[in-house]
Amino acid sequence: MKIFISIASYQDPLTLTTIKSALNNAKNPEDIVIGVLDQTVDVLEDLPDNVRYKSLHPKESKGACWARRKIQTDLFEGEDIYMQIDSHMLFEKDWDKKCLEQYEECFNWTQKPLVTVYPQGFEVYKTDDKKYYNQEGVEQDYPFIFKRSFEKDNNTHVMMSDKWFFMDENLEPGKQNFFQQTTRGKPKGYYLGYGLAGGFIFTSGKWVEEVPYDERIYFSGEEQTLALRSFTKGWDIIHIPDVPIIHWYNTGDMELKRKTHWGADADPELQERNKNHIKSAKILVDKILAGKENGIYGLGDERTLQDFYQRSGIDYENRVVMPEKARFLVQQPLQPMDIDFE
């Protein structure tokens, strides 16, 4: 079974590290295909044959969703599994075997599983040494030292709605607010949920056809619209335990920082161009979440906004969120049971 890994990178110092980690730690690297859209001036060379690589200058970039859609249209070739990650992640040994086993387990409860979660984090430290060693003392070819942010656990990190927030209180029309996602560690199990993480998706390649990325969205609203579109088209979001991948979250006063497309360190010309994109994207996200967008980027007809409210406690039509109304089902053991998250 072929696994396609989508990696959209923007001036990321860990892109090559992520590619190597995925291939070096796969049990069956011959079944892995990686598609990279690298928005950088430091173009990677001499990559393995199973890496489909395209680069462009950062000034040509139009945001995260645009980049991820471009990978779907230009690099994805209908592989069995579509896996989407960020360009700054590390993989555990035999990660592909474990992800496939967990994915297959989901078919006990649904025919259209979409596995997603916010992975646990790691920190990055630079080193000037000529040789580099990981935490176990094994020599590696990365010019960085990596350390887990927290001790590893086997819990399921379930994604939940936290609160509503205004993206821009002065934006008219289309003043937009939607729920902010957070996670809580819960007892090991497979949880039927409603929140989606753009930085880790593992699902059928058919999802790309049914729920293609909307390149018109800049960044904010990406995960909320994808989750709702997937849900209404019959896909079931599943949160799994013990994810064999960790993520660099680029927060706080870390020694190494990466640039962002929207950050203060972005090119002034890019920042100016982004303003109109962000403004139009905010209005568009509101339209999608309200069920008023038609076509391939709109909602499906297998489930309704009311069905989503029953699952999540999020009422997009009336802009109300009640986390206490969310219904999570733990799917292991096989007999479903409601879980109280308060």
PDB file of N, CA, C and O in Angstrom, residues 135-205:
ATOM      1  N   GLN A 135      19.565  11.916  21.400  1.00  0.00           N
ATOM      2  CA  GLN A 135      19.511  11.756  22.857  1.00  0.00           C
ATOM      3  C   GLN A 135      20.045  10.400  23.310  1.00  0.00           C
ATOM      4  O   GLN A 135      20.462  10.243  24.454  1.00  0.00           O
ATOM      5  N   GLU A 136      20.036   9.418  22.389  1.00  0.00           N
ATOM      6  CA  GLU A 136      20.548   8.096  22.730  1.00  0.00           C
ATOM      7  C   GLU A 136      22.046   7.970  22.433  1.00  0.00           C
ATOM      8  O   GLU A 136      22.627   6.901  22.582  1.00  0.00           O
ATOM      9  N   GLY A 137      22.673   9.058  21.975  1.00  0.00           N
ATOM     10  CA  GLY A 137      24.089   9.037  21.686  1.00  0.00           C
ATOM     11  C   GLY A 137      24.437   8.480  20.322  1.00  0.00           C
ATOM     12  O   GLY A 137      25.609   8.227  20.030  1.00  0.00           O
ATOM     13  N   VAL A 138      23.446   8.290  19.465  1.00  0.00           N
ATOM     14  CA  VAL A 138      23.684   7.757  18.131  1.00  0.00           C
ATOM     15  C   VAL A 138      24.011   8.910  17.184  1.00  0.00           C
ATOM     16  O   VAL A 138      23.315   9.927  17.149  1.00  0.00           O
ATOM     17  N   GLU A 139      25.077   8.736  16.397  1.00  0.00           N
ATOM     18  CA  GLU A 139      25.485   9.791  15.480  1.00  0.00           C
ATOM     19  C   GLU A 139      24.437   9.983  14.384  1.00  0.00           C
ATOM     20  O   GLU A 139      23.847   9.034  13.876  1.00  0.00           O
ATOM     21  N   GLN A 140      24.166  11.224  14.033  1.00  0.00           N
ATOM     22  CA  GLN A 140      23.198  11.537  12.998  1.00  0.00           C
ATOM     23  C   GLN A 140      23.774  12.621  12.096  1.00  0.00           C
ATOM     24  O   GLN A 140      24.767  13.252  12.427  1.00  0.00           O
ATOM     25  N   ASP A 141      23.126  12.814  10.937  1.00  0.00           N
ATOM     26  CA  ASP A 141      23.653  13.793   9.987  1.00  0.00           C
ATOM     27  C   ASP A 141      22.854  15.091  10.001  1.00  0.00           C
ATOM     28  O   ASP A 141      22.843  15.829   9.033  1.00  0.00           O
ATOM     29  N   TYR A 142      22.166  15.387  11.093  1.00  0.00           N
ATOM     30  CA  TYR A 142      21.432  16.642  11.209  1.00  0.00           C
ATOM     31  C   TYR A 142      22.253  17.624  12.050  1.00  0.00           C
ATOM     32  O   TYR A 142      22.784  17.239  13.093  1.00  0.00           O
ATOM     33  N   PRO A 143      22.380  18.893  11.659  1.00  0.00           N
ATOM     34  CA  PRO A 143      23.148  19.864  12.437  1.00  0.00           C
ATOM     35  C   PRO A 143      22.361  20.442  13.607  1.00  0.00           C
ATOM     36  O   PRO A 143      22.524  21.602  13.958  1.00  0.00           O
ATOM     37  N   PHE A 144      21.498  19.630  14.201  1.00  0.00           N
ATOM     38  CA  PHE A 144      20.679  20.082  15.313  1.00  0.00           C
ATOM     39  C   PHE A 144      20.607  18.982  16.361  1.00  0.00           C
ATOM     40  O   PHE A 144      20.866  17.812  16.086  1.00  0.00           O
ATOM     41  N   ILE A 145      20.238  19.379  17.556  1.00  0.00           N
ATOM     42  CA  ILE A 145      19.922  18.437  18.624  1.00  0.00           C
ATOM     43  C   ILE A 145      18.428  18.560  18.910  1.00  0.00           C
ATOM     44  O   ILE A 145      17.901  19.670  19.021  1.00  0.00           O
ATOM     45  N   PHE A 146      17.751  17.431  19.029  1.00  0.00           N
ATOM     46  CA  PHE A 146      16.312  17.441  19.246  1.00  0.00           C
ATOM     47  C   PHE A 146      15.981  16.869  20.631  1.00  0.00           C
ATOM     48  O   PHE A 146      16.611  15.925  21.080  1.00  0.00           O
ATOM     49  N   LYS A 147      14.986  17.450  21.260  1.00  0.00           N
ATOM     50  CA  LYS A 147      14.569  16.999  22.584  1.00  0.00           C
ATOM     51  C   LYS A 147      13.055  17.101  22.675  1.00  0.00           C
ATOM     52  O   LYS A 147      12.467  18.126  22.311  1.00  0.00           O
ATOM     53  N   ARG A 148      12.427  16.047  23.152  1.00  0.00           N
ATOM     54  CA  ARG A 148      10.981  16.086  23.345  1.00  0.00           C
ATOM     55  C   ARG A 148      10.605  17.201  24.324  1.00  0.00           C
ATOM     56  O   ARG A 148      11.274  17.407  25.336  1.00  0.00           O
ATOM     57  N   SER A 149       9.508  17.896  24.028  1.00  0.00           N
ATOM     58  CA  SER A 149       9.046  18.957  24.918  1.00  0.00           C
ATOM     59  C   SER A 149       8.461  18.390  26.200  1.00  0.00           C
ATOM     60  O   SER A 149       8.547  19.007  27.264  1.00  0.00           O
ATOM     61  N   PHE A 150       7.857  17.213  26.094  1.00  0.00           N
ATOM     62  CA  PHE A 150       7.259  16.547  27.251  1.00  0.00           C
ATOM     63  C   PHE A 150       7.590  15.062  27.182  1.00  0.00           C
ATOM     64  O   PHE A 150       7.867  14.520  26.114  1.00  0.00           O
ATOM     65  N   GLU A 151       7.532  14.415  28.315  1.00  0.00           N
ATOM     66  CA  GLU A 151       7.749  12.975  28.345  1.00  0.00           C
ATOM     67  C   GLU A 151       6.670  12.276  27.533  1.00  0.00           C
ATOM     68  O   GLU A 151       5.489  12.625  27.600  1.00  0.00           O
ATOM     69  N   LYS A 152       7.075  11.287  26.759  1.00  0.00           N
ATOM     70  CA  LYS A 152       6.129  10.586  25.896  1.00  0.00           C
ATOM     71  C   LYS A 152       5.060   9.876  26.717  1.00  0.00           C
ATOM     72  O   LYS A 152       5.349   9.293  27.758  1.00  0.00           O
ATOM     73  N   ASP A 153       3.830   9.943  26.245  1.00  0.00           N
ATOM     74  CA  ASP A 153       2.766   9.177  26.869  1.00  0.00           C
ATOM     75  C   ASP A 153       1.971   8.460  25.783  1.00  0.00           C
ATOM     76  O   ASP A 153       2.088   8.761  24.606  1.00  0.00           O
ATOM     77  N   ASN A 154       1.177   7.496  26.188  1.00  0.00           N
ATOM     78  CA  ASN A 154       0.394   6.703  25.255  1.00  0.00           C
ATOM     79  C   ASN A 154      -1.066   7.116  25.216  1.00  0.00           C
ATOM     80  O   ASN A 154      -1.903   6.395  24.685  1.00  0.00           O
ATOM     81  N   ASN A 155      -1.367   8.268  25.791  1.00  0.00           N
ATOM     82  CA  ASN A 155      -2.749   8.738  25.799  1.00  0.00           C
ATOM     83  C   ASN A 155      -3.194   9.142  24.398  1.00  0.00           C
ATOM     84  O   ASN A 155      -2.388   9.330  23.484  1.00  0.00           O
ATOM     85  N   THR A 156      -4.488   9.307  24.246  1.00  0.00           N
ATOM     86  CA  THR A 156      -5.034   9.886  23.024  1.00  0.00           C
ATOM     87  C   THR A 156      -5.240  11.368  23.269  1.00  0.00           C
ATOM     88  O   THR A 156      -5.923  11.748  24.218  1.00  0.00           O
ATOM     89  N   HIS A 157      -4.627  12.187  22.432  1.00  0.00           N
ATOM     90  CA  HIS A 157      -4.760  13.634  22.583  1.00  0.00           C
ATOM     91  C   HIS A 157      -5.927  14.088  21.707  1.00  0.00           C
ATOM     92  O   HIS A 157      -5.805  14.223  20.496  1.00  0.00           O
ATOM     93  N   VAL A 158      -7.049  14.291  22.376  1.00  0.00           N
ATOM     94  CA  VAL A 158      -8.305  14.576  21.690  1.00  0.00           C
ATOM     95  C   VAL A 158      -8.427  16.070  21.430  1.00  0.00           C
ATOM     96  O   VAL A 158      -8.157  16.896  22.305  1.00  0.00           O
ATOM     97  N   MET A 159      -8.816  16.423  20.218  1.00  0.00           N
ATOM     98  CA  MET A 159      -8.973  17.824  19.843  1.00  0.00           C
ATOM     99  C   MET A 159     -10.368  18.296  20.203  1.00  0.00           C
ATOM    100  O   MET A 159     -11.366  17.624  19.920  1.00  0.00           O
ATOM    101  N   MET A 160     -10.437  19.475  20.837  1.00  0.00           N
ATOM    102  CA  MET A 160     -11.699  19.994  21.336  1.00  0.00           C
ATOM    103  C   MET A 160     -11.847  21.470  21.014  1.00  0.00           C
ATOM    104  O   MET A 160     -10.862  22.168  20.758  1.00  0.00           O
ATOM    105  N   SER A 161     -13.076  21.944  21.051  1.00  0.00           N
ATOM    106  CA  SER A 161     -13.323  23.381  20.922  1.00  0.00           C
ATOM    107  C   SER A 161     -13.012  24.035  22.260  1.00  0.00           C
ATOM    108  O   SER A 161     -13.325  23.499  23.319  1.00  0.00           O
ATOM    109  N   ASP A 162     -12.383  25.181  22.188  1.00  0.00           N
ATOM    110  CA  ASP A 162     -11.990  25.891  23.394  1.00  0.00           C
ATOM    111  C   ASP A 162     -12.886  27.101  23.620  1.00  0.00           C
ATOM    112  O   ASP A 162     -13.575  27.219  24.625  1.00  0.00           O
ATOM    113  N   LYS A 163     -12.896  28.015  22.649  1.00  0.00           N
ATOM    114  CA  LYS A 163     -13.673  29.238  22.798  1.00  0.00           C
ATOM    115  C   LYS A 163     -13.814  29.885  21.431  1.00  0.00           C
ATOM    116  O   LYS A 163     -13.147  29.528  20.471  1.00  0.00           O
ATOM    117  N   TRP A 164     -14.707  30.839  21.340  1.00  0.00           N
ATOM    118  CA  TRP A 164     -14.820  31.644  20.120  1.00  0.00           C
ATOM    119  C   TRP A 164     -13.881  32.831  20.244  1.00  0.00           C
ATOM    120  O   TRP A 164     -13.635  33.334  21.337  1.00  0.00           O
ATOM    121  N   PHE A 165     -13.369  33.283  19.143  1.00  0.00           N
ATOM    122  CA  PHE A 165     -12.529  34.476  19.189  1.00  0.00           C
ATOM    123  C   PHE A 165     -12.688  35.251  17.889  1.00  0.00           C
ATOM    124  O   PHE A 165     -12.999  34.693  16.846  1.00  0.00           O
ATOM    125  N   PHE A 166     -12.485  36.553  17.974  1.00  0.00           N
ATOM    126  CA  PHE A 166     -12.580  37.412  16.800  1.00  0.00           C
ATOM    127  C   PHE A 166     -11.243  37.460  16.104  1.00  0.00           C
ATOM    128  O   PHE A 166     -10.218  37.756  16.712  1.00  0.00           O
ATOM    129  N   MET A 167     -11.251  37.150  14.819  1.00  0.00           N
ATOM    130  CA  MET A 167     -10.018  37.275  14.044  1.00  0.00           C
ATOM    131  C   MET A 167      -9.669  38.736  13.815  1.00  0.00           C
ATOM    132  O   MET A 167      -8.520  39.108  13.782  1.00  0.00           O
ATOM    133  N   ASP A 168     -10.680  39.572  13.644  1.00  0.00           N
ATOM    134  CA  ASP A 168     -10.445  40.994  13.408  1.00  0.00           C
ATOM    135  C   ASP A 168     -11.734  41.728  13.739  1.00  0.00           C
ATOM    136  O   ASP A 168     -12.688  41.715  12.973  1.00  0.00           O
ATOM    137  N   GLU A 169     -11.793  42.355  14.880  1.00  0.00           N
ATOM    138  CA  GLU A 169     -13.028  42.990  15.321  1.00  0.00           C
ATOM    139  C   GLU A 169     -13.404  44.179  14.456  1.00  0.00           C
ATOM    140  O   GLU A 169     -14.544  44.630  14.468  1.00  0.00           O
ATOM    141  N   ASN A 170     -12.468  44.702  13.695  1.00  0.00           N
ATOM    142  CA  ASN A 170     -12.748  45.884  12.872  1.00  0.00           C
ATOM    143  C   ASN A 170     -13.069  45.538  11.420  1.00  0.00           C
ATOM    144  O   ASN A 170     -13.301  46.441  10.610  1.00  0.00           O
ATOM    145  N   LEU A 171     -13.062  44.262  11.092  1.00  0.00           N
ATOM    146  CA  LEU A 171     -13.296  43.870   9.713  1.00  0.00           C
ATOM    147  C   LEU A 171     -14.784  43.854   9.401  1.00  0.00           C
ATOM    148  O   LEU A 171     -15.559  43.155  10.022  1.00  0.00           O
ATOM    149  N   GLU A 172     -15.199  44.652   8.448  1.00  0.00           N
ATOM    150  CA  GLU A 172     -16.579  44.686   7.975  1.00  0.00           C
ATOM    151  C   GLU A 172     -16.579  44.774   6.450  1.00  0.00           C
ATOM    152  O   GLU A 172     -15.804  45.537   5.878  1.00  0.00           O
ATOM    153  N   PRO A 173     -17.417  44.017   5.725  1.00  0.00           N
ATOM    154  CA  PRO A 173     -18.296  42.998   6.283  1.00  0.00           C
ATOM    155  C   PRO A 173     -17.533  41.708   6.525  1.00  0.00           C
ATOM    156  O   PRO A 173     -16.347  41.607   6.203  1.00  0.00           O
ATOM    157  N   GLY A 174     -18.222  40.733   7.053  1.00  0.00           N
ATOM    158  CA  GLY A 174     -17.622  39.419   7.226  1.00  0.00           C
ATOM    159  C   GLY A 174     -16.824  39.287   8.497  1.00  0.00           C
ATOM    160  O   GLY A 174     -15.855  38.544   8.562  1.00  0.00           O
ATOM    161  N   LYS A 175     -17.214  40.050   9.532  1.00  0.00           N
ATOM    162  CA  LYS A 175     -16.521  39.897  10.806  1.00  0.00           C
ATOM    163  C   LYS A 175     -16.628  38.439  11.219  1.00  0.00           C
ATOM    164  O   LYS A 175     -17.710  37.884  11.310  1.00  0.00           O
ATOM    165  N   GLN A 176     -15.496  37.828  11.465  1.00  0.00           N
ATOM    166  CA  GLN A 176     -15.482  36.369  11.563  1.00  0.00           C
ATOM    167  C   GLN A 176     -15.047  35.905  12.934  1.00  0.00           C
ATOM    168  O   GLN A 176     -14.097  36.404  13.508  1.00  0.00           O
ATOM    169  N   ASN A 177     -15.757  34.959  13.451  1.00  0.00           N
ATOM    170  CA  ASN A 177     -15.284  34.281  14.644  1.00  0.00           C
ATOM    171  C   ASN A 177     -15.591  32.799  14.524  1.00  0.00           C
ATOM    172  O   ASN A 177     -16.585  32.409  13.957  1.00  0.00           O
ATOM    173  N   PHE A 178     -14.672  31.981  15.005  1.00  0.00           N
ATOM    174  CA  PHE A 178     -14.889  30.553  14.998  1.00  0.00           C
ATOM    175  C   PHE A 178     -14.129  29.966  16.181  1.00  0.00           C
ATOM    176  O   PHE A 178     -13.377  30.648  16.854  1.00  0.00           O
ATOM    177  N   PHE A 179     -14.359  28.687  16.440  1.00  0.00           N
ATOM    178  CA  PHE A 179     -13.779  28.119  17.638  1.00  0.00           C
ATOM    179  C   PHE A 179     -12.289  27.893  17.501  1.00  0.00           C
ATOM    180  O   PHE A 179     -11.775  27.615  16.432  1.00  0.00           O
ATOM    181  N   GLN A 180     -11.608  28.064  18.599  1.00  0.00           N
ATOM    182  CA  GLN A 180     -10.188  27.776  18.673  1.00  0.00           C
ATOM    183  C   GLN A 180     -10.028  26.362  19.201  1.00  0.00           C
ATOM    184  O   GLN A 180     -10.734  25.953  20.117  1.00  0.00           O
ATOM    185  N   GLN A 181      -9.093  25.606  18.614  1.00  0.00           N
ATOM    186  CA  GLN A 181      -8.928  24.218  18.996  1.00  0.00           C
ATOM    187  C   GLN A 181      -7.872  24.061  20.072  1.00  0.00           C
ATOM    188  O   GLN A 181      -6.879  24.783  20.108  1.00  0.00           O
ATOM    189  N   THR A 182      -8.103  23.097  20.937  1.00  0.00           N
ATOM    190  CA  THR A 182      -7.137  22.732  21.955  1.00  0.00           C
ATOM    191  C   THR A 182      -7.150  21.220  22.070  1.00  0.00           C
ATOM    192  O   THR A 182      -7.919  20.541  21.404  1.00  0.00           O
ATOM    193  N   THR A 183      -6.269  20.663  22.875  1.00  0.00           N
ATOM    194  CA  THR A 183      -6.239  19.210  23.048  1.00  0.00           C
ATOM    195  C   THR A 183      -6.245  18.853  24.529  1.00  0.00           C
ATOM    196  O   THR A 183      -5.796  19.635  25.374  1.00  0.00           O
ATOM    197  N   ARG A 184      -6.757  17.675  24.807  1.00  0.00           N
ATOM    198  CA  ARG A 184      -6.688  17.114  26.153  1.00  0.00           C
ATOM    199  C   ARG A 184      -6.274  15.655  26.049  1.00  0.00           C
ATOM    200  O   ARG A 184      -6.797  14.915  25.222  1.00  0.00           O
ATOM    201  N   GLY A 185      -5.327  15.262  26.899  1.00  0.00           N
ATOM    202  CA  GLY A 185      -4.918  13.868  26.927  1.00  0.00           C
ATOM    203  C   GLY A 185      -5.958  13.049  27.658  1.00  0.00           C
ATOM    204  O   GLY A 185      -6.338  13.357  28.785  1.00  0.00           O
ATOM    205  N   LYS A 186      -6.421  11.986  27.007  1.00  0.00           N
ATOM    206  CA  LYS A 186      -7.441  11.126  27.585  1.00  0.00           C
ATOM    207  C   LYS A 186      -6.992   9.678  27.524  1.00  0.00           C
ATOM    208  O   LYS A 186      -6.047   9.339  26.796  1.00  0.00           O
ATOM    209  N   PRO A 187      -7.629   8.798  28.278  1.00  0.00           N
ATOM    210  CA  PRO A 187      -7.206   7.387  28.305  1.00  0.00           C
ATOM    211  C   PRO A 187      -7.073   6.800  26.909  1.00  0.00           C
ATOM    212  O   PRO A 187      -7.837   7.134  26.004  1.00  0.00           O
ATOM    213  N   LYS A 188      -6.121   5.917  26.760  1.00  0.00           N
ATOM    214  CA  LYS A 188      -5.801   5.336  25.462  1.00  0.00           C
ATOM    215  C   LYS A 188      -7.034   4.738  24.802  1.00  0.00           C
ATOM    216  O   LYS A 188      -7.772   3.971  25.397  1.00  0.00           O
ATOM    217  N   GLY A 189      -7.261   5.128  23.558  1.00  0.00           N
ATOM    218  CA  GLY A 189      -8.403   4.632  22.810  1.00  0.00           C
ATOM    219  C   GLY A 189      -8.497   5.345  21.473  1.00  0.00           C
ATOM    220  O   GLY A 189      -7.730   6.261  21.188  1.00  0.00           O
ATOM    221  N   TYR A 190      -9.451   4.918  20.653  1.00  0.00           N
ATOM    222  CA  TYR A 190      -9.729   5.554  19.375  1.00  0.00           C
ATOM    223  C   TYR A 190     -10.992   6.382  19.573  1.00  0.00           C
ATOM    224  O   TYR A 190     -12.050   5.840  19.850  1.00  0.00           O
ATOM    225  N   TYR A 191     -10.868   7.708  19.387  1.00  0.00           N
ATOM    226  CA  TYR A 191     -11.974   8.607  19.691  1.00  0.00           C
ATOM    227  C   TYR A 191     -12.568   9.193  18.411  1.00  0.00           C
ATOM    228  O   TYR A 191     -11.849   9.726  17.571  1.00  0.00           O
ATOM    229  N   LEU A 192     -13.868   9.097  18.308  1.00  0.00           N
ATOM    230  CA  LEU A 192     -14.593   9.731  17.211  1.00  0.00           C
ATOM    231  C   LEU A 192     -14.783  11.193  17.579  1.00  0.00           C
ATOM    232  O   LEU A 192     -15.433  11.514  18.574  1.00  0.00           O
ATOM    233  N   GLY A 193     -14.195  12.108  16.781  1.00  0.00           N
ATOM    234  CA  GLY A 193     -14.197  13.514  17.149  1.00  0.00           C
ATOM    235  C   GLY A 193     -14.705  14.423  16.051  1.00  0.00           C
ATOM    236  O   GLY A 193     -15.423  13.998  15.148  1.00  0.00           O
ATOM    237  N   TYR A 194     -14.300  15.693  16.112  1.00  0.00           N
ATOM    238  CA  TYR A 194     -14.777  16.691  15.148  1.00  0.00           C
ATOM    239  C   TYR A 194     -13.722  17.720  14.775  1.00  0.00           C
ATOM    240  O   TYR A 194     -13.938  18.536  13.890  1.00  0.00           O
ATOM    241  N   GLY A 195     -12.553  17.705  15.427  1.00  0.00           N
ATOM    242  CA  GLY A 195     -11.509  18.689  15.156  1.00  0.00           C
ATOM    243  C   GLY A 195     -10.422  18.102  14.278  1.00  0.00           C
ATOM    244  O   GLY A 195     -10.015  16.947  14.449  1.00  0.00           O
ATOM    245  N   LEU A 196      -9.935  18.891  13.335  1.00  0.00           N
ATOM    246  CA  LEU A 196      -8.937  18.418  12.375  1.00  0.00           C
ATOM    247  C   LEU A 196      -7.644  19.209  12.511  1.00  0.00           C
ATOM    248  O   LEU A 196      -7.675  20.419  12.706  1.00  0.00           O
ATOM    249  N   ALA A 197      -6.514  18.510  12.381  1.00  0.00           N
ATOM    250  CA  ALA A 197      -5.193  19.144  12.439  1.00  0.00           C
ATOM    251  C   ALA A 197      -4.558  19.108  11.059  1.00  0.00           C
ATOM    252  O   ALA A 197      -4.294  18.028  10.517  1.00  0.00           O
ATOM    253  N   GLY A 198      -4.292  20.265  10.470  1.00  0.00           N
ATOM    254  CA  GLY A 198      -3.671  20.316   9.158  1.00  0.00           C
ATOM    255  C   GLY A 198      -2.268  19.742   9.142  1.00  0.00           C
ATOM    256  O   GLY A 198      -1.767  19.342   8.095  1.00  0.00           O
ATOM    257  N   GLY A 199      -1.624  19.676  10.312  1.00  0.00           N
ATOM    258  CA  GLY A 199      -0.257  19.190  10.399  1.00  0.00           C
ATOM    259  C   GLY A 199      -0.132  17.686  10.546  1.00  0.00           C
ATOM    260  O   GLY A 199       0.985  17.158  10.570  1.00  0.00           O
ATOM    261  N   PHE A 200      -1.247  16.977  10.651  1.00  0.00           N
ATOM    262  CA  PHE A 200      -1.207  15.516  10.644  1.00  0.00           C
ATOM    263  C   PHE A 200      -2.557  14.962  10.202  1.00  0.00           C
ATOM    264  O   PHE A 200      -3.536  14.997  10.937  1.00  0.00           O
ATOM    265  N   ILE A 201      -2.591  14.474   8.970  1.00  0.00           N
ATOM    266  CA  ILE A 201      -3.763  13.818   8.400  1.00  0.00           C
ATOM    267  C   ILE A 201      -3.304  12.500   7.796  1.00  0.00           C
ATOM    268  O   ILE A 201      -2.284  12.444   7.110  1.00  0.00           O
ATOM    269  N   PHE A 202      -4.048  11.435   8.067  1.00  0.00           N
ATOM    270  CA  PHE A 202      -3.730  10.123   7.516  1.00  0.00           C
ATOM    271  C   PHE A 202      -5.047   9.495   7.086  1.00  0.00           C
ATOM    272  O   PHE A 202      -5.879   9.136   7.924  1.00  0.00           O
ATOM    273  N   THR A 203      -5.249   9.369   5.778  1.00  0.00           N
ATOM    274  CA  THR A 203      -6.551   8.914   5.294  1.00  0.00           C
ATOM    275  C   THR A 203      -6.414   8.342   3.881  1.00  0.00           C
ATOM    276  O   THR A 203      -5.320   8.281   3.321  1.00  0.00           O
ATOM    277  N   SER A 204      -7.539   7.953   3.321  1.00  0.00           N
ATOM    278  CA  SER A 204      -7.545   7.421   1.964  1.00  0.00           C
ATOM    279  C   SER A 204      -7.199   8.508   0.953  1.00  0.00           C
ATOM    280  O   SER A 204      -7.556   9.682   1.120  1.00  0.00           O
ATOM    281  N   GLY A 205      -6.542   8.114  -0.139  1.00  0.00           N
ATOM    282  CA  GLY A 205      -6.266   9.053  -1.208  1.00  0.00           C
ATOM    283  C   GLY A 205      -7.532   9.611  -1.835  1.00  0.00           C
ATOM    284  O   GLY A 205      -7.501  10.678  -2.468  1.00  0.00           O
TER     285      GLY A 205
END
